[in-house]
Short mmCIF file of C-alpha atoms and ligand atoms in Angstrom, two decimals:
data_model
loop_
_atom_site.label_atom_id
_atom_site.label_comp_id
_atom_site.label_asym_id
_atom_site.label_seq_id
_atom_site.Cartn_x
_atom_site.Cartn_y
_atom_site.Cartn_z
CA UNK E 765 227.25 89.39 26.16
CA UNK E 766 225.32 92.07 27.89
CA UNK E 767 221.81 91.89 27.67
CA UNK E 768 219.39 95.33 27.98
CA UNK E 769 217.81 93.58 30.75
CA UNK E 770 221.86 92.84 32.53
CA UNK E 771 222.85 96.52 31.35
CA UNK E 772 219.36 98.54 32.78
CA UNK E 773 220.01 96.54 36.47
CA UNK E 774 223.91 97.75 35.92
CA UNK E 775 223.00 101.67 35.00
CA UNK E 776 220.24 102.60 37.02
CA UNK E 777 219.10 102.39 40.21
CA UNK E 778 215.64 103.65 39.19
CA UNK E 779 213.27 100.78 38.90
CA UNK E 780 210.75 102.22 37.44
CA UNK E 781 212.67 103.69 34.47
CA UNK E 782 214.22 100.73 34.04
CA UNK E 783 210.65 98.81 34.05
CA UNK E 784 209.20 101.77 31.46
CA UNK E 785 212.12 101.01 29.46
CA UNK E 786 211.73 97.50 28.91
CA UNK E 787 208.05 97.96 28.09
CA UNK E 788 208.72 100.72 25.08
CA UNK E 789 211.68 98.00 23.60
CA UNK E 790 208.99 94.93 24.41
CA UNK E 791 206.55 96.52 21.99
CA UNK E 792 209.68 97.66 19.74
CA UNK E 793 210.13 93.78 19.55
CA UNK E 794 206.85 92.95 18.12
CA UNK E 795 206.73 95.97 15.79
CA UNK E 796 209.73 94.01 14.59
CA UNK E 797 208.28 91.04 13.68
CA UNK E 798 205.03 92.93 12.02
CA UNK E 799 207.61 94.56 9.65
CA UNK E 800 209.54 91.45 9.03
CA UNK E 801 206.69 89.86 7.42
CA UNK E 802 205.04 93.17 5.94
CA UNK E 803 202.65 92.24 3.21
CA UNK E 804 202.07 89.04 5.30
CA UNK E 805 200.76 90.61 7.55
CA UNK E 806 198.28 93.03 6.07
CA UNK E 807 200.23 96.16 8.02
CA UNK E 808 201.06 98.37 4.63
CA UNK E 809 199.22 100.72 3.41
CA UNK E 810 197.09 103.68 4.31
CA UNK E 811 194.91 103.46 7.62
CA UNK E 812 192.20 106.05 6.04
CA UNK E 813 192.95 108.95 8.23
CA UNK E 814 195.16 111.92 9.42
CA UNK E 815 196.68 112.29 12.42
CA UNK E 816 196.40 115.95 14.52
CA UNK E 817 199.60 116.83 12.15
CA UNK E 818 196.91 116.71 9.40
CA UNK E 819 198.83 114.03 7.97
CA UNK E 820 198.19 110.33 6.37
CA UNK E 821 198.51 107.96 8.56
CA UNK E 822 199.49 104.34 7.53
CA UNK E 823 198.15 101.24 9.08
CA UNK E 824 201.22 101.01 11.08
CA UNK E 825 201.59 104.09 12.41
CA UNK E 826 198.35 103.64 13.82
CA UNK E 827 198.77 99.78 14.84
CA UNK E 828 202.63 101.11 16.89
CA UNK E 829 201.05 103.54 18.46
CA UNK E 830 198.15 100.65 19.72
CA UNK E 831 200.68 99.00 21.20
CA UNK E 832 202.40 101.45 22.82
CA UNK E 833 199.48 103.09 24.30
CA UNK E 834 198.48 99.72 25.93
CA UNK E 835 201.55 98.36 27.15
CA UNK E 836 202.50 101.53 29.01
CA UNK E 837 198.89 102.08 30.25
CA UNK E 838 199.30 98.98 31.96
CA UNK E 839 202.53 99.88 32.95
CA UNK E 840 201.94 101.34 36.87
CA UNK E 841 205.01 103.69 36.00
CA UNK E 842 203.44 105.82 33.47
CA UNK E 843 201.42 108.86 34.71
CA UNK E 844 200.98 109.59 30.96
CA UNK E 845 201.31 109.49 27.38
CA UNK E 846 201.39 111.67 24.66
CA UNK E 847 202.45 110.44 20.85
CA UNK E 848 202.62 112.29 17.83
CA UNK E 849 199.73 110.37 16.42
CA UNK E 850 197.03 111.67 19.04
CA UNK E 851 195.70 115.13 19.86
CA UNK E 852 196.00 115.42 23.47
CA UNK E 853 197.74 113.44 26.32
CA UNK E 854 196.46 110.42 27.52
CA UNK E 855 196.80 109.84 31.31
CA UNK E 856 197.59 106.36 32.78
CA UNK E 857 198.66 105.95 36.55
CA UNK E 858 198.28 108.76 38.69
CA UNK E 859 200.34 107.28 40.98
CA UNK E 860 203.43 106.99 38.55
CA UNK E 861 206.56 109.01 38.31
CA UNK E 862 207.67 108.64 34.79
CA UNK E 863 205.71 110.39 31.73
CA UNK E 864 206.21 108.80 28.27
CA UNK E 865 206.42 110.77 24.53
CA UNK E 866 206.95 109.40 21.88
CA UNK E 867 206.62 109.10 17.63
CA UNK E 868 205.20 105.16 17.08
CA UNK E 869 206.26 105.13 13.74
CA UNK E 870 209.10 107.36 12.35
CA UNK E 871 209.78 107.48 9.05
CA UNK E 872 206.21 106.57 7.86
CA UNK E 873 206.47 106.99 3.79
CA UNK E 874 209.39 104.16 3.99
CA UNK E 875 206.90 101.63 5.33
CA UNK E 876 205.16 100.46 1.92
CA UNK E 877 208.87 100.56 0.39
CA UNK E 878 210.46 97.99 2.66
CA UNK E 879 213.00 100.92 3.96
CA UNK E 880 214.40 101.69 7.69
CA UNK E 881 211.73 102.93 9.86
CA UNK E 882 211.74 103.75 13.59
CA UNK E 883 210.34 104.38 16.49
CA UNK E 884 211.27 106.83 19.27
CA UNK E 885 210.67 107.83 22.84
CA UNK E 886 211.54 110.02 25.65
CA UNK E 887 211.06 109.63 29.02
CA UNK E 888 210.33 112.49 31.31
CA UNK E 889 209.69 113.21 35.52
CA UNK E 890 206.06 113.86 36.12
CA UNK E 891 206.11 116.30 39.33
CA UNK E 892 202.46 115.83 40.33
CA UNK E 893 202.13 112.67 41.61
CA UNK E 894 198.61 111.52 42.67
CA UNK E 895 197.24 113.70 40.13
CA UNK E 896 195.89 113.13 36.68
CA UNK E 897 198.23 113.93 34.26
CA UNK E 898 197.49 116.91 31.21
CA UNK E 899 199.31 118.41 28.48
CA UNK E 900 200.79 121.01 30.52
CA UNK E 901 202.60 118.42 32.88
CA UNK E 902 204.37 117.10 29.62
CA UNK E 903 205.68 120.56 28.66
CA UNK E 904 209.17 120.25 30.08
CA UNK E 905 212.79 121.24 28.48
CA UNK E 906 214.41 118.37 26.53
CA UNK E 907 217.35 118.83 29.35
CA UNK E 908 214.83 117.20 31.74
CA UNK E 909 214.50 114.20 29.72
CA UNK E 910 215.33 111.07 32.03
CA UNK E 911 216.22 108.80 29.38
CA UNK E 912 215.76 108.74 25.60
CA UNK E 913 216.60 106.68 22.93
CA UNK E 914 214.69 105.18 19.47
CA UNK E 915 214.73 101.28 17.65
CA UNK E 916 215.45 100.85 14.48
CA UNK E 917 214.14 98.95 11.88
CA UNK E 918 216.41 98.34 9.51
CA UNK E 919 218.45 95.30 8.39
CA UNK E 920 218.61 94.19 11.32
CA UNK E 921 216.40 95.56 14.67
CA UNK E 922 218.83 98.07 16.73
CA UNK E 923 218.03 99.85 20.05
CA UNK E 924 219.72 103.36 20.82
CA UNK E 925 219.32 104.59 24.51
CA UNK E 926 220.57 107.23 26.64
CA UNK E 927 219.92 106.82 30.20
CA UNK E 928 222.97 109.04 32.68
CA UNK E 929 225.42 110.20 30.22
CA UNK E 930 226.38 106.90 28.26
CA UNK E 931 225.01 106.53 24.63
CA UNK E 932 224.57 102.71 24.25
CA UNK E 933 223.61 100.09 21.04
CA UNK E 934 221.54 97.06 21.28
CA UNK E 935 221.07 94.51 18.39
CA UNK E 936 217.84 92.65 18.77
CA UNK E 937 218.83 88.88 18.35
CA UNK E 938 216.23 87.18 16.62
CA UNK E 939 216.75 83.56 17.98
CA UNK E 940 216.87 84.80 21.93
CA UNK E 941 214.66 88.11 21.66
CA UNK E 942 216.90 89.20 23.80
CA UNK E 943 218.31 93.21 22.86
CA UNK E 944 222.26 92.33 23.60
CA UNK E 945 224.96 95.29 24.15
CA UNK E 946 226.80 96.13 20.98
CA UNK E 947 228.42 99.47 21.40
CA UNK E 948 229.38 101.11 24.16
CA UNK E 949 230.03 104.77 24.94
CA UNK E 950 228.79 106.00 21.28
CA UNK E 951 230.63 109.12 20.28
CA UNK E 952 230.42 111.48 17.50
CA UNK E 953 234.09 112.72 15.61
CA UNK E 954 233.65 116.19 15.78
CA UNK E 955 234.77 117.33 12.48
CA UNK E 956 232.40 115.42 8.91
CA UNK E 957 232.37 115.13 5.25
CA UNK E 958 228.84 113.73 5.17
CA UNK E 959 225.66 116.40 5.18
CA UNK E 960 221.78 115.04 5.12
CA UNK E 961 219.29 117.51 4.03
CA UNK E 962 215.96 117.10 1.63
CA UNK E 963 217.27 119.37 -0.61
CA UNK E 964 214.09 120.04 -2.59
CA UNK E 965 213.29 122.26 -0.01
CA UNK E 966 216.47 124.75 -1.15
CA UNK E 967 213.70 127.87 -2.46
CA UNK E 968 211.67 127.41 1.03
CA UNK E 969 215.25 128.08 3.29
CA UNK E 970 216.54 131.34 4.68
CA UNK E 971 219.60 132.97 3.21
CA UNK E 972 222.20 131.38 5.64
CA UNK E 973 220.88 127.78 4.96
CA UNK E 974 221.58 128.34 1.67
CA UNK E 975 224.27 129.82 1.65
CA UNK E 976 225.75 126.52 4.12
CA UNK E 977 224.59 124.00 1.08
CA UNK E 978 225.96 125.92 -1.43
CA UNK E 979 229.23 126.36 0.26
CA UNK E 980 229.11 122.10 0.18
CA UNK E 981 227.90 121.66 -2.91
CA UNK E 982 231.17 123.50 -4.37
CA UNK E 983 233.33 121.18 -2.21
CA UNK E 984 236.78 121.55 -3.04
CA UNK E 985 236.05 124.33 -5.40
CA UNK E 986 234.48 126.96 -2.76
CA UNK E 987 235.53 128.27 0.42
CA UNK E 988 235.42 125.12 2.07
CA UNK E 989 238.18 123.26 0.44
CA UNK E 990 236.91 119.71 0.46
CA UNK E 991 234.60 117.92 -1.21
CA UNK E 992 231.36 116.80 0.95
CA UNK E 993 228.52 113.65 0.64
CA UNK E 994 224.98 113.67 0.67
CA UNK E 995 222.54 110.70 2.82
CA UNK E 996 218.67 111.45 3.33
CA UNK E 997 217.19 108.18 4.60
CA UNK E 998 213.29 110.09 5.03
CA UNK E 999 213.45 108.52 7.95
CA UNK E 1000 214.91 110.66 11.13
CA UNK E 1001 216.06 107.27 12.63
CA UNK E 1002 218.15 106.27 10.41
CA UNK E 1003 220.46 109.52 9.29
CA UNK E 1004 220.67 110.03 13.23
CA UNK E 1005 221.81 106.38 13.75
CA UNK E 1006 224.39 106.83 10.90
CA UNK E 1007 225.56 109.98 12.26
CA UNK E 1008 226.11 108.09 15.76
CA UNK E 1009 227.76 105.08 13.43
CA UNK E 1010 229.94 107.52 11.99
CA UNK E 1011 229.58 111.08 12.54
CA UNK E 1012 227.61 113.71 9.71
CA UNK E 1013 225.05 116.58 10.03
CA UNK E 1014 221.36 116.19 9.71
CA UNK E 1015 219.07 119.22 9.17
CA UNK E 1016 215.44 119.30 8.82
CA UNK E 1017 215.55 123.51 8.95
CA UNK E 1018 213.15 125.96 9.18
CA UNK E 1019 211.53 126.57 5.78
CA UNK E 1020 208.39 128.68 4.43
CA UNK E 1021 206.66 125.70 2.41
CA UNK E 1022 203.74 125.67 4.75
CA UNK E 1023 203.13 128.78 7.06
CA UNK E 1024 202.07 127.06 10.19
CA UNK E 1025 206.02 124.99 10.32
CA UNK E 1026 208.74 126.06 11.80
CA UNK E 1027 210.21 122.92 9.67
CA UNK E 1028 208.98 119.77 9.92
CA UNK E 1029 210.24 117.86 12.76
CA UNK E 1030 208.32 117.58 15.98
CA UNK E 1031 210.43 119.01 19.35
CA UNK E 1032 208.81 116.45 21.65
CA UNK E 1033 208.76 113.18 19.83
CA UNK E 1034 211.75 113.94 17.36
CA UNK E 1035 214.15 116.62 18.40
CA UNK E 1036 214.61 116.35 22.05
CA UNK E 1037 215.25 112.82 21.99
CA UNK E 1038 217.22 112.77 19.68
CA UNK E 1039 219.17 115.80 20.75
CA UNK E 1040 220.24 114.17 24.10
CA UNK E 1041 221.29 111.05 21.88
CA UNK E 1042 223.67 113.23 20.07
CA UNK E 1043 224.82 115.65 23.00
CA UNK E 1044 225.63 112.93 25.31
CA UNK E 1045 227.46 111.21 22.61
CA UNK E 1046 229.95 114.58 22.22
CA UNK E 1047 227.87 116.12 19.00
CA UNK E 1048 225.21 119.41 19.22
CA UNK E 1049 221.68 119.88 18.26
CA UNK E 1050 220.48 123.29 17.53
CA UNK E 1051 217.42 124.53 16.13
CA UNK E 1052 220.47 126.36 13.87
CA UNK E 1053 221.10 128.88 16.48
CA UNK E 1054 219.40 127.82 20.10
CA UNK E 1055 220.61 124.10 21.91
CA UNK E 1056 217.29 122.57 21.84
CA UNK E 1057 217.61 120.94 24.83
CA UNK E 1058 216.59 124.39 25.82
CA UNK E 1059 214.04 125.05 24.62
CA UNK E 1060 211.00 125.57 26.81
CA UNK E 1061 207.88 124.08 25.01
CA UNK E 1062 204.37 125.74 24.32
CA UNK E 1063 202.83 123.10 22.80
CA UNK E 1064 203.33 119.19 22.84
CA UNK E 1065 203.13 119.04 19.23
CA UNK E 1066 205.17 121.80 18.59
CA UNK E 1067 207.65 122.27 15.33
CA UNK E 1068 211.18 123.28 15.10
CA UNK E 1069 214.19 123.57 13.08
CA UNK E 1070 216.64 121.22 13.49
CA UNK E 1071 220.47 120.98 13.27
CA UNK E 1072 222.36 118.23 14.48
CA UNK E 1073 225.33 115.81 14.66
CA UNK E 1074 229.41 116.97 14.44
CA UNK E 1075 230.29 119.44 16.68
CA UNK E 1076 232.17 121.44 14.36
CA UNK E 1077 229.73 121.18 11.64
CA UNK E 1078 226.76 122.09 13.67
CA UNK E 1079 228.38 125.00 15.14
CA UNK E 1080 229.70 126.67 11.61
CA UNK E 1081 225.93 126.19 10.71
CA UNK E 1082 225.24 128.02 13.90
CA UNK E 1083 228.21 130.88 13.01
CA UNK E 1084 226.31 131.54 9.23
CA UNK E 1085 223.31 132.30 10.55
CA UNK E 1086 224.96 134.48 13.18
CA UNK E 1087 226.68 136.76 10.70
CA UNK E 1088 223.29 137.28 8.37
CA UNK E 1089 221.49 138.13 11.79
CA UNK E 1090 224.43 140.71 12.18
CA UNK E 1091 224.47 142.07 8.97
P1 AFP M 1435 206.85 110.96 9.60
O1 AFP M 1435 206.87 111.49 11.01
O2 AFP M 1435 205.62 111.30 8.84
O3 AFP M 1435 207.10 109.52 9.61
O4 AFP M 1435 208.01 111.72 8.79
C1 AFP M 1435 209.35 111.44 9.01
C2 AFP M 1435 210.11 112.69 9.23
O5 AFP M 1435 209.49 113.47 10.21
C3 AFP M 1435 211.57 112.46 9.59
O6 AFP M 1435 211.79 111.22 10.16
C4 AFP M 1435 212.31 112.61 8.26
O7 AFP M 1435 213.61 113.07 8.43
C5 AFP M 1435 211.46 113.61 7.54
O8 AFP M 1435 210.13 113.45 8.04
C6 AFP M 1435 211.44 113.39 6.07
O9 AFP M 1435 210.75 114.46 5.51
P2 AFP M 1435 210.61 114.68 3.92
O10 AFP M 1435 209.58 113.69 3.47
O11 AFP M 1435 210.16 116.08 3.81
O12 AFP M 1435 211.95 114.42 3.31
#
């Protein structure tokens, strides 16, 4: 049995990553327990105010992203924090090396329906070291990211993490607390029969998005000759942790419901971790043309499209919207 702990000491020779790690999946611990006794513990329901995504926030959202803020500000590591939940960066240590992003609570309208929620993080360098961090020193390319990774909350408490190229699963184990080693070297089959979307989006998409759902919806009876699945767990976490479990394409794309998103999903908290999840662990992630990894940010709470998962799969999404650009 490997423990996190046994596998960080193994991986890395970078302390402090290691020591920023274990504080993100300490708090991931007792966001655990709050959502194993839910009700019990008065954490459901609406906190009573919107986040700078002008969006509802729930009592836990806003109690994970507490407990994140203070464990990492006293963590002498962090030279900064920024979370989806707050408008601006929030510096800790200037002396630290390591800057810290992440989304507290993923998957926020499951919470009040006892379904998988998440949390997720991403770990960047912070190049000005004895200085107070800002927004600006958090606007690095997703390639940068040192390490990246997201818990679960699902049937059982599961920790995904990226740190050098190896994709790794912990299960939490409720009687030790400890997070032990379950899967090793995740990878993605490149090739998939399963496809998540929220299709009630489908009058909002562009022409080549369409086109790619219709072209599954007719399965076996349209130009792609076999029959394909729908998933859509609401909650990023989960339909990327199936999609490491067993390959499958998740797209949040760009659509026109509200002018001011590029699509829903958040490149700092939600795509660029993710996206090194799934690169390192042989899949893609494309805003449905662009590697997002790429992509150098203007904002920290900037939107974008997302495509990821199967290789093959991500990259014929990539080749339709080629061939409308073209026409
Ligand atoms: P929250 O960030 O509000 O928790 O939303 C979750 C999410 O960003 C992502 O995890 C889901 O894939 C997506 O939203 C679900 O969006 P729809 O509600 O539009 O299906």
């Amino acid at each position: 049995m490997t423990t996190l702990a046994q596998y960080l000491n193994d991986h890395t020779t970078n302390s402090a990553l290691s020591d920023v790690i274990t504080t993100i999946t300490d708090v991931g611990k007792t966001i655990s327990q709050l959502l194993r006794k839910g009700a019990l513990a008065d954490i459901l329901g609406e906190a009573g105010n919107q986040n700078i995504q002008g969006e509802e926030q729930k009592k836990l959202d806003v109690l994970a992203n507490d407990l994140l803020l203070d464990a990492l500000a006293q963590n002498p590591h962090c030279a900064g924090v920024a979370s989806e939940e707050l408008d601006d960066a929030i510096p800790a240590h200037t002396d630290g090396s390591l800057l810290v992003l992440f989304d507290p609570l993923d998957g926020s309208s499951n919470i009040d329906i006892n379904m998988a929620v998440g949390t997720i993080f991403s770990i960047l360098p912070y190049q000005h070291q004895g200085q107070t961090s800002e927004n600006s020193d958090f606007l690095q390319a997703g390639n940068q990211q040192l390490a990246a990774g997201y818990l679960l909350y699902g049937t059982s408490t599961m920790l995904a993490l990226t740190i050098a190229d190896n994709v790794v699963m912990f299960s939490l184990d409720p009687d030790s607390g400890d997070y032990v080693l379950v899967q090793n070297n995740v990878q993605i089959d490149a090739d998939t029969s399963e496809y998540s979307i929220n299709s009630s989006n489908y009058r909002y998409w562009r022409a080549p998005m369409q086109q790619y759902i219709d072209e599954l919806i007719a399965g076996e009876t349209g130009v792609r000759g076999r029959d394909f699945n729908t998933r859509w767990v609401a909650a990023m976490v989960g339909d990327v942790h199936r999609i490491l479990c067993r390959g499958g394409l998740f797209t949040y794309p760009f659509d026109t419901k509200y002018a001011n998103k590029a699509g829903k999903l958040r490149l700092m908290y939600e795509a660029n971790p993710m996206s090194l999840l799934i690169e390192r662990a042989g899949g893609d992630a494309t805003d449905a043309v662009n590697r997002i990894l790429d992509i150098a940010p203007t904002d920290i709470h900037q939107r974008v499209p997302v495509v990821l998962g199967s290789k093959n799969e991500v990259n014929y999404v990539k080749d339709l919207h080629l061939q409308h650009a073209n026409k």
